């Protein structure tokens, strides 16, 4: 590894390279090497954690205006530089340019939102049971927070963890996904440029099995906020319990989209295309089970497959592209093996072919598993690609039962023009989020994000609800004498 060109970790305010590095490739065109990024070793992780611990008191006791100003500066830079950073995001992750730029703007908005939240930390003054005694409830920073993120939203997810962590006075050690270190590196650079004090924010790039594991096992880390798969979430939960860390886990989904006979079918098709296939289906909130009422099943499938065949799949950086590549060779192989499984489960499989396009990227056509059962492997496991089951339901009640019959519980959608069905669906869905006549993916940043069952564990993310994870409550009693 040529250490001269190795992108560095940020540890205790210094940019330090590791002895080992990893190439970051463009999934639209794997011969395009974006850069070589440091892979931290265990010693670098513990130096970063110590630096975060040493800088904690000064940061949590700093004026909230100091924290607000830094977050505001980062937010402004993200929005000003949305085209440069959005392009880099699309180049390393493979989502379209419009999605890459949109995600960068979202990250900027999140930083600006939490800049203001730094000024809104409040508590309660409560009458004590004892005369002459005052009781007060205050919120304090949780402490040193480890942040571990996936590759699929490489700037927005880090933003919605790092910004509230810093706003509420925590110090951070951030481990991004190894597939997408470039966006993480940009974010670290923006924080350093904005004047974040040494040690308050640290970037340690590298693998989950080494860097992620070292962070979760370090006894000085007070909390871990993780987004990723269920098996890794479970491992982190176990390791965190050993040292009694607070945890926040956002994991997978197998989100249903119910289409009733009374739906506007054109809208239902538009919503389903977006929810199932945009961002190459690589969203935890993607709809991967389309549950369609029997009387409109054939018409819906016909309209959906016509819409699918007009989708433009190609290089993420081509402005005409609607669906970019799958993130990696390994993920593409996994998707295609699920398509093979679906051939034995569904009455018909549409699409799901490997595409040989210029650039030799990891391209596939979106796949529909028509007339499959909710018990099928492809309806139960999260595929995390542009693949959706279409499942028949006789009526509203059966559709709801199928929608809830899954180990996941992140988001559920329904397309209907009936107020009664929409209202009941919102009540009956065993999920953290419900969408009516909207794609399951696509959320606001000032309201809670998260799910139930195997999809989420611990307090919600986003909005002011983020304070439930990033702060801890203290109750003070005072007798004035
Ligand atoms: P992943 O494989 O679980 O990895 C997530 C992060 O954990 C990565 O940074 C990974 O490092 C790290 N990691 C791996 N093993 C670890 C260990 N033993 N200890 C600590 N950290 C470890 O997930 P992914 O493949 O990146 O992302 C896809 C998954 O994320 C899907 O299941 C998707 O549904 C989920 N997701 C959920 C949400 C949500 O909010 N609910 C949002 C987006 C994505 P590496 O760099 O080595 O991979
Ligand atoms: Mg993974």
Short mmCIF file of N, CA, C and O in Angstrom, two decimals, residues 108-182:
data_model
loop_
_atom_site.label_atom_id
_atom_site.label_comp_id
_atom_site.label_asym_id
_atom_site.label_seq_id
_atom_site.Cartn_x
_atom_site.Cartn_y
_atom_site.Cartn_z
N UNK A 108 -26.96 18.22 5.21
CA UNK A 108 -26.78 19.63 5.59
C UNK A 108 -27.95 20.12 6.44
O UNK A 108 -27.76 20.79 7.47
N UNK A 109 -29.17 19.77 6.03
CA UNK A 109 -30.36 20.19 6.79
C UNK A 109 -30.34 19.60 8.19
O UNK A 109 -30.73 20.25 9.16
N UNK A 110 -29.87 18.36 8.30
CA UNK A 110 -29.82 17.70 9.61
C UNK A 110 -28.83 18.43 10.52
O UNK A 110 -29.12 18.70 11.70
N UNK A 111 -27.66 18.78 10.00
CA UNK A 111 -26.68 19.52 10.82
C UNK A 111 -27.28 20.85 11.28
O UNK A 111 -27.10 21.26 12.43
N UNK A 112 -28.00 21.53 10.37
CA UNK A 112 -28.59 22.83 10.75
C UNK A 112 -29.69 22.65 11.80
O UNK A 112 -29.83 23.45 12.72
N UNK A 113 -30.48 21.58 11.67
CA UNK A 113 -31.54 21.31 12.65
C UNK A 113 -30.92 21.10 14.04
O UNK A 113 -31.37 21.68 15.03
N UNK A 114 -29.86 20.27 14.11
CA UNK A 114 -29.28 19.98 15.42
C UNK A 114 -28.44 21.14 15.96
O UNK A 114 -28.22 21.22 17.17
N UNK A 115 -28.01 22.04 15.08
CA UNK A 115 -27.38 23.27 15.57
C UNK A 115 -28.37 23.99 16.48
O UNK A 115 -28.02 24.42 17.59
N UNK A 116 -29.61 24.06 16.06
CA UNK A 116 -30.64 24.73 16.88
C UNK A 116 -31.01 23.88 18.10
O UNK A 116 -31.27 24.43 19.17
N UNK A 117 -31.03 22.57 17.93
CA UNK A 117 -31.38 21.70 19.06
C UNK A 117 -30.39 21.85 20.22
O UNK A 117 -30.76 21.65 21.38
N UNK A 118 -29.13 22.20 19.89
CA UNK A 118 -28.14 22.39 20.96
C UNK A 118 -28.62 23.46 21.95
O UNK A 118 -28.28 23.42 23.14
N UNK A 119 -29.42 24.41 21.45
CA UNK A 119 -29.92 25.51 22.29
C UNK A 119 -31.22 25.16 23.00
O UNK A 119 -31.75 25.96 23.75
N UNK A 120 -31.76 24.01 22.71
CA UNK A 120 -33.11 23.67 23.23
C UNK A 120 -33.08 22.54 24.25
O UNK A 120 -34.11 21.90 24.46
N UNK A 121 -31.93 22.29 24.86
CA UNK A 121 -31.90 21.22 25.86
C UNK A 121 -32.55 21.76 27.14
O UNK A 121 -32.14 22.79 27.65
N UNK A 122 -33.60 21.10 27.60
CA UNK A 122 -34.30 21.63 28.77
C UNK A 122 -34.62 20.49 29.73
O UNK A 122 -34.47 19.32 29.41
N UNK A 123 -35.08 20.87 30.91
CA UNK A 123 -35.45 19.88 31.92
C UNK A 123 -36.74 20.28 32.59
O UNK A 123 -37.53 21.04 32.04
N UNK A 124 -36.96 19.75 33.80
CA UNK A 124 -38.20 20.04 34.53
C UNK A 124 -37.86 20.49 35.95
O UNK A 124 -36.94 19.94 36.56
N UNK A 125 -38.65 21.44 36.44
CA UNK A 125 -38.60 21.76 37.87
C UNK A 125 -39.88 21.20 38.47
O UNK A 125 -40.97 21.49 37.96
N UNK A 126 -39.75 20.38 39.49
CA UNK A 126 -40.91 19.66 40.03
C UNK A 126 -41.00 19.92 41.53
O UNK A 126 -39.97 19.96 42.21
N UNK A 127 -42.23 20.09 42.03
CA UNK A 127 -42.40 20.26 43.49
C UNK A 127 -42.00 18.97 44.19
O UNK A 127 -42.45 17.89 43.82
N UNK A 128 -41.14 19.10 45.18
CA UNK A 128 -40.75 17.91 45.94
C UNK A 128 -41.85 17.54 46.93
O UNK A 128 -42.68 18.38 47.29
N UNK A 129 -41.84 16.30 47.37
CA UNK A 129 -42.79 15.86 48.40
C UNK A 129 -42.45 16.50 49.75
O UNK A 129 -43.29 16.59 50.63
N UNK A 130 -41.18 16.93 49.88
CA UNK A 130 -40.71 17.45 51.17
C UNK A 130 -40.68 18.98 51.18
O UNK A 130 -40.10 19.57 50.26
N UNK A 131 -41.28 19.61 52.18
CA UNK A 131 -41.29 21.07 52.22
C UNK A 131 -39.87 21.64 52.22
O UNK A 131 -38.97 21.07 52.84
N UNK A 132 -39.67 22.73 51.49
CA UNK A 132 -38.35 23.37 51.46
C UNK A 132 -37.37 22.71 50.52
O UNK A 132 -36.24 23.16 50.38
N UNK A 133 -37.79 21.65 49.86
CA UNK A 133 -36.88 20.94 48.94
C UNK A 133 -37.34 21.20 47.50
O UNK A 133 -38.53 21.19 47.20
N UNK A 134 -36.39 21.50 46.65
CA UNK A 134 -36.68 21.63 45.21
C UNK A 134 -36.18 20.38 44.50
O UNK A 134 -35.08 19.90 44.78
N UNK A 135 -36.99 19.88 43.57
CA UNK A 135 -36.55 18.75 42.74
C UNK A 135 -36.42 19.25 41.30
O UNK A 135 -37.28 19.99 40.81
N UNK A 136 -35.35 18.89 40.66
CA UNK A 136 -35.20 19.26 39.24
C UNK A 136 -34.66 18.08 38.45
O UNK A 136 -33.88 17.28 38.97
N UNK A 137 -35.12 17.99 37.20
CA UNK A 137 -34.69 16.91 36.32
C UNK A 137 -33.91 17.56 35.18
O UNK A 137 -34.45 18.44 34.48
N UNK A 138 -32.65 17.19 35.02
CA UNK A 138 -31.83 17.81 33.97
C UNK A 138 -31.32 16.72 33.02
O UNK A 138 -31.24 15.55 33.38
N UNK A 139 -31.01 17.15 31.80
CA UNK A 139 -30.45 16.22 30.81
C UNK A 139 -28.96 16.51 30.65
O UNK A 139 -28.56 17.65 30.48
N UNK A 140 -28.16 15.45 30.69
CA UNK A 140 -26.72 15.60 30.47
C UNK A 140 -26.30 14.73 29.31
O UNK A 140 -26.98 13.75 28.97
N UNK A 141 -25.14 15.05 28.72
CA UNK A 141 -24.62 14.23 27.63
C UNK A 141 -24.42 12.80 28.10
O UNK A 141 -24.06 12.56 29.26
N UNK A 142 -24.64 11.84 27.19
CA UNK A 142 -24.41 10.43 27.52
C UNK A 142 -22.93 10.17 27.79
O UNK A 142 -22.58 9.44 28.69
N UNK A 143 -22.05 10.77 26.98
CA UNK A 143 -20.60 10.59 27.19
C UNK A 143 -19.87 10.36 25.88
O UNK A 143 -20.07 11.08 24.91
N UNK A 144 -19.03 9.32 25.84
CA UNK A 144 -18.29 8.97 24.62
C UNK A 144 -19.18 8.03 23.81
O UNK A 144 -19.60 6.98 24.30
N UNK A 145 -19.48 8.44 22.59
CA UNK A 145 -20.39 7.66 21.76
C UNK A 145 -19.66 7.08 20.56
O UNK A 145 -18.96 7.79 19.83
N UNK A 146 -19.83 5.77 20.36
CA UNK A 146 -19.31 5.11 19.16
C UNK A 146 -20.42 5.07 18.11
O UNK A 146 -21.55 4.69 18.42
N UNK A 147 -20.09 5.48 16.90
CA UNK A 147 -21.08 5.53 15.82
C UNK A 147 -20.63 4.60 14.69
O UNK A 147 -19.51 4.74 14.18
N UNK A 148 -21.48 3.64 14.35
CA UNK A 148 -21.14 2.62 13.34
C UNK A 148 -22.24 2.65 12.27
O UNK A 148 -23.42 2.46 12.58
N UNK A 149 -21.85 2.88 11.02
CA UNK A 149 -22.86 3.12 9.98
C UNK A 149 -22.70 2.20 8.78
O UNK A 149 -21.62 1.69 8.52
N UNK A 150 -23.79 2.00 8.01
CA UNK A 150 -23.76 1.16 6.81
C UNK A 150 -23.37 2.00 5.59
O UNK A 150 -23.21 3.22 5.70
N UNK A 151 -23.29 1.34 4.44
CA UNK A 151 -22.84 2.03 3.23
C UNK A 151 -23.97 2.68 2.45
O UNK A 151 -23.72 3.49 1.56
N UNK A 152 -25.24 2.36 2.77
CA UNK A 152 -26.29 2.72 1.81
C UNK A 152 -26.73 4.18 1.85
O UNK A 152 -27.24 4.70 0.86
N UNK A 153 -26.56 4.86 3.00
CA UNK A 153 -26.75 6.32 3.06
C UNK A 153 -25.47 6.87 3.67
O UNK A 153 -25.43 7.20 4.86
N UNK A 154 -24.39 6.97 2.87
CA UNK A 154 -23.07 7.19 3.47
C UNK A 154 -22.84 8.59 4.02
O UNK A 154 -21.85 8.82 4.72
N UNK A 155 -23.78 9.54 3.74
CA UNK A 155 -23.60 10.84 4.39
C UNK A 155 -24.79 11.17 5.29
O UNK A 155 -24.61 11.78 6.34
N UNK A 156 -26.00 10.75 4.92
CA UNK A 156 -27.18 11.12 5.74
C UNK A 156 -27.20 10.37 7.07
O UNK A 156 -27.49 10.97 8.11
N UNK A 157 -26.89 9.06 7.06
CA UNK A 157 -26.94 8.32 8.33
C UNK A 157 -25.84 8.82 9.28
O UNK A 157 -26.13 9.12 10.44
N UNK A 158 -24.58 8.96 8.83
CA UNK A 158 -23.59 9.57 9.73
C UNK A 158 -24.06 10.93 10.25
O UNK A 158 -23.91 11.23 11.45
N UNK A 159 -24.69 11.75 9.38
CA UNK A 159 -25.15 13.07 9.82
C UNK A 159 -26.20 12.95 10.91
O UNK A 159 -26.15 13.67 11.91
N UNK A 160 -27.17 12.02 10.74
CA UNK A 160 -28.24 11.99 11.74
C UNK A 160 -27.82 11.30 13.03
O UNK A 160 -28.58 11.26 14.00
N UNK A 161 -26.61 10.78 13.09
CA UNK A 161 -26.07 10.32 14.37
C UNK A 161 -25.06 11.33 14.94
O UNK A 161 -25.10 11.67 16.13
N UNK A 162 -24.12 11.80 14.09
CA UNK A 162 -23.04 12.67 14.58
C UNK A 162 -23.59 14.02 15.04
O UNK A 162 -23.20 14.53 16.09
N UNK A 163 -24.52 14.60 14.25
CA UNK A 163 -25.01 15.95 14.60
C UNK A 163 -25.71 15.97 15.97
O UNK A 163 -25.38 16.80 16.81
N UNK A 164 -26.67 15.05 16.25
CA UNK A 164 -27.26 15.10 17.60
C UNK A 164 -26.26 14.74 18.69
O UNK A 164 -26.30 15.32 19.78
N UNK A 165 -25.35 13.78 18.40
CA UNK A 165 -24.35 13.42 19.43
C UNK A 165 -23.59 14.67 19.86
O UNK A 165 -23.47 14.95 21.06
N UNK A 166 -23.09 15.43 18.90
CA UNK A 166 -22.30 16.63 19.22
C UNK A 166 -23.17 17.73 19.82
O UNK A 166 -22.77 18.42 20.76
N UNK A 167 -24.38 17.90 19.27
CA UNK A 167 -25.27 18.97 19.76
C UNK A 167 -25.53 18.81 21.26
O UNK A 167 -25.53 19.79 22.01
N UNK A 168 -25.75 17.57 21.69
CA UNK A 168 -26.11 17.32 23.10
C UNK A 168 -24.88 17.15 23.99
O UNK A 168 -24.98 16.72 25.14
N UNK A 169 -23.67 17.44 23.44
CA UNK A 169 -22.48 17.50 24.29
C UNK A 169 -21.67 16.22 24.40
O UNK A 169 -20.82 16.11 25.28
N UNK A 170 -21.95 15.25 23.53
CA UNK A 170 -21.15 14.01 23.55
C UNK A 170 -19.90 14.16 22.70
O UNK A 170 -19.83 15.01 21.80
N UNK A 171 -18.93 13.30 22.93
CA UNK A 171 -17.79 13.21 22.02
C UNK A 171 -17.92 11.90 21.25
O UNK A 171 -18.57 10.96 21.72
N UNK A 172 -17.31 11.87 20.06
CA UNK A 172 -17.65 10.84 19.08
C UNK A 172 -16.43 10.12 18.53
O UNK A 172 -15.42 10.75 18.22
N UNK A 173 -16.57 8.79 18.40
CA UNK A 173 -15.64 8.01 17.58
C UNK A 173 -16.49 7.36 16.49
O UNK A 173 -17.41 6.59 16.81
N UNK A 174 -16.22 7.69 15.25
CA UNK A 174 -17.08 7.31 14.12
C UNK A 174 -16.38 6.28 13.24
O UNK A 174 -15.29 6.52 12.74
N UNK A 175 -17.05 5.13 13.06
CA UNK A 175 -16.56 4.09 12.14
C UNK A 175 -17.56 3.93 10.99
O UNK A 175 -18.63 3.36 11.14
N UNK A 176 -17.21 4.43 9.81
CA UNK A 176 -18.11 4.28 8.66
C UNK A 176 -17.96 2.89 8.04
O UNK A 176 -17.03 2.15 8.38
N UNK A 177 -18.87 2.54 7.11
CA UNK A 177 -18.76 1.27 6.39
C UNK A 177 -17.53 1.28 5.51
O UNK A 177 -17.19 2.32 4.91
N UNK A 178 -16.89 0.15 5.40
CA UNK A 178 -15.65 0.11 4.62
C UNK A 178 -15.90 0.33 3.12
O UNK A 178 -15.00 0.74 2.40
N UNK A 179 -17.12 0.07 2.67
CA UNK A 179 -17.43 0.28 1.25
C UNK A 179 -17.55 1.76 0.90
O UNK A 179 -17.49 2.12 -0.27
N UNK A 180 -17.79 2.62 1.89
CA UNK A 180 -18.02 4.05 1.58
C UNK A 180 -17.25 4.98 2.52
O UNK A 180 -17.85 5.79 3.22
N UNK A 181 -15.91 4.92 2.49
CA UNK A 181 -15.15 5.78 3.39
C UNK A 181 -15.03 7.23 2.89
O UNK A 181 -14.76 8.13 3.69
N UNK A 182 -15.24 7.46 1.59
CA UNK A 182 -14.95 8.79 1.04
C UNK A 182 -15.90 9.85 1.62
O UNK A 182 -15.47 10.95 1.99
#
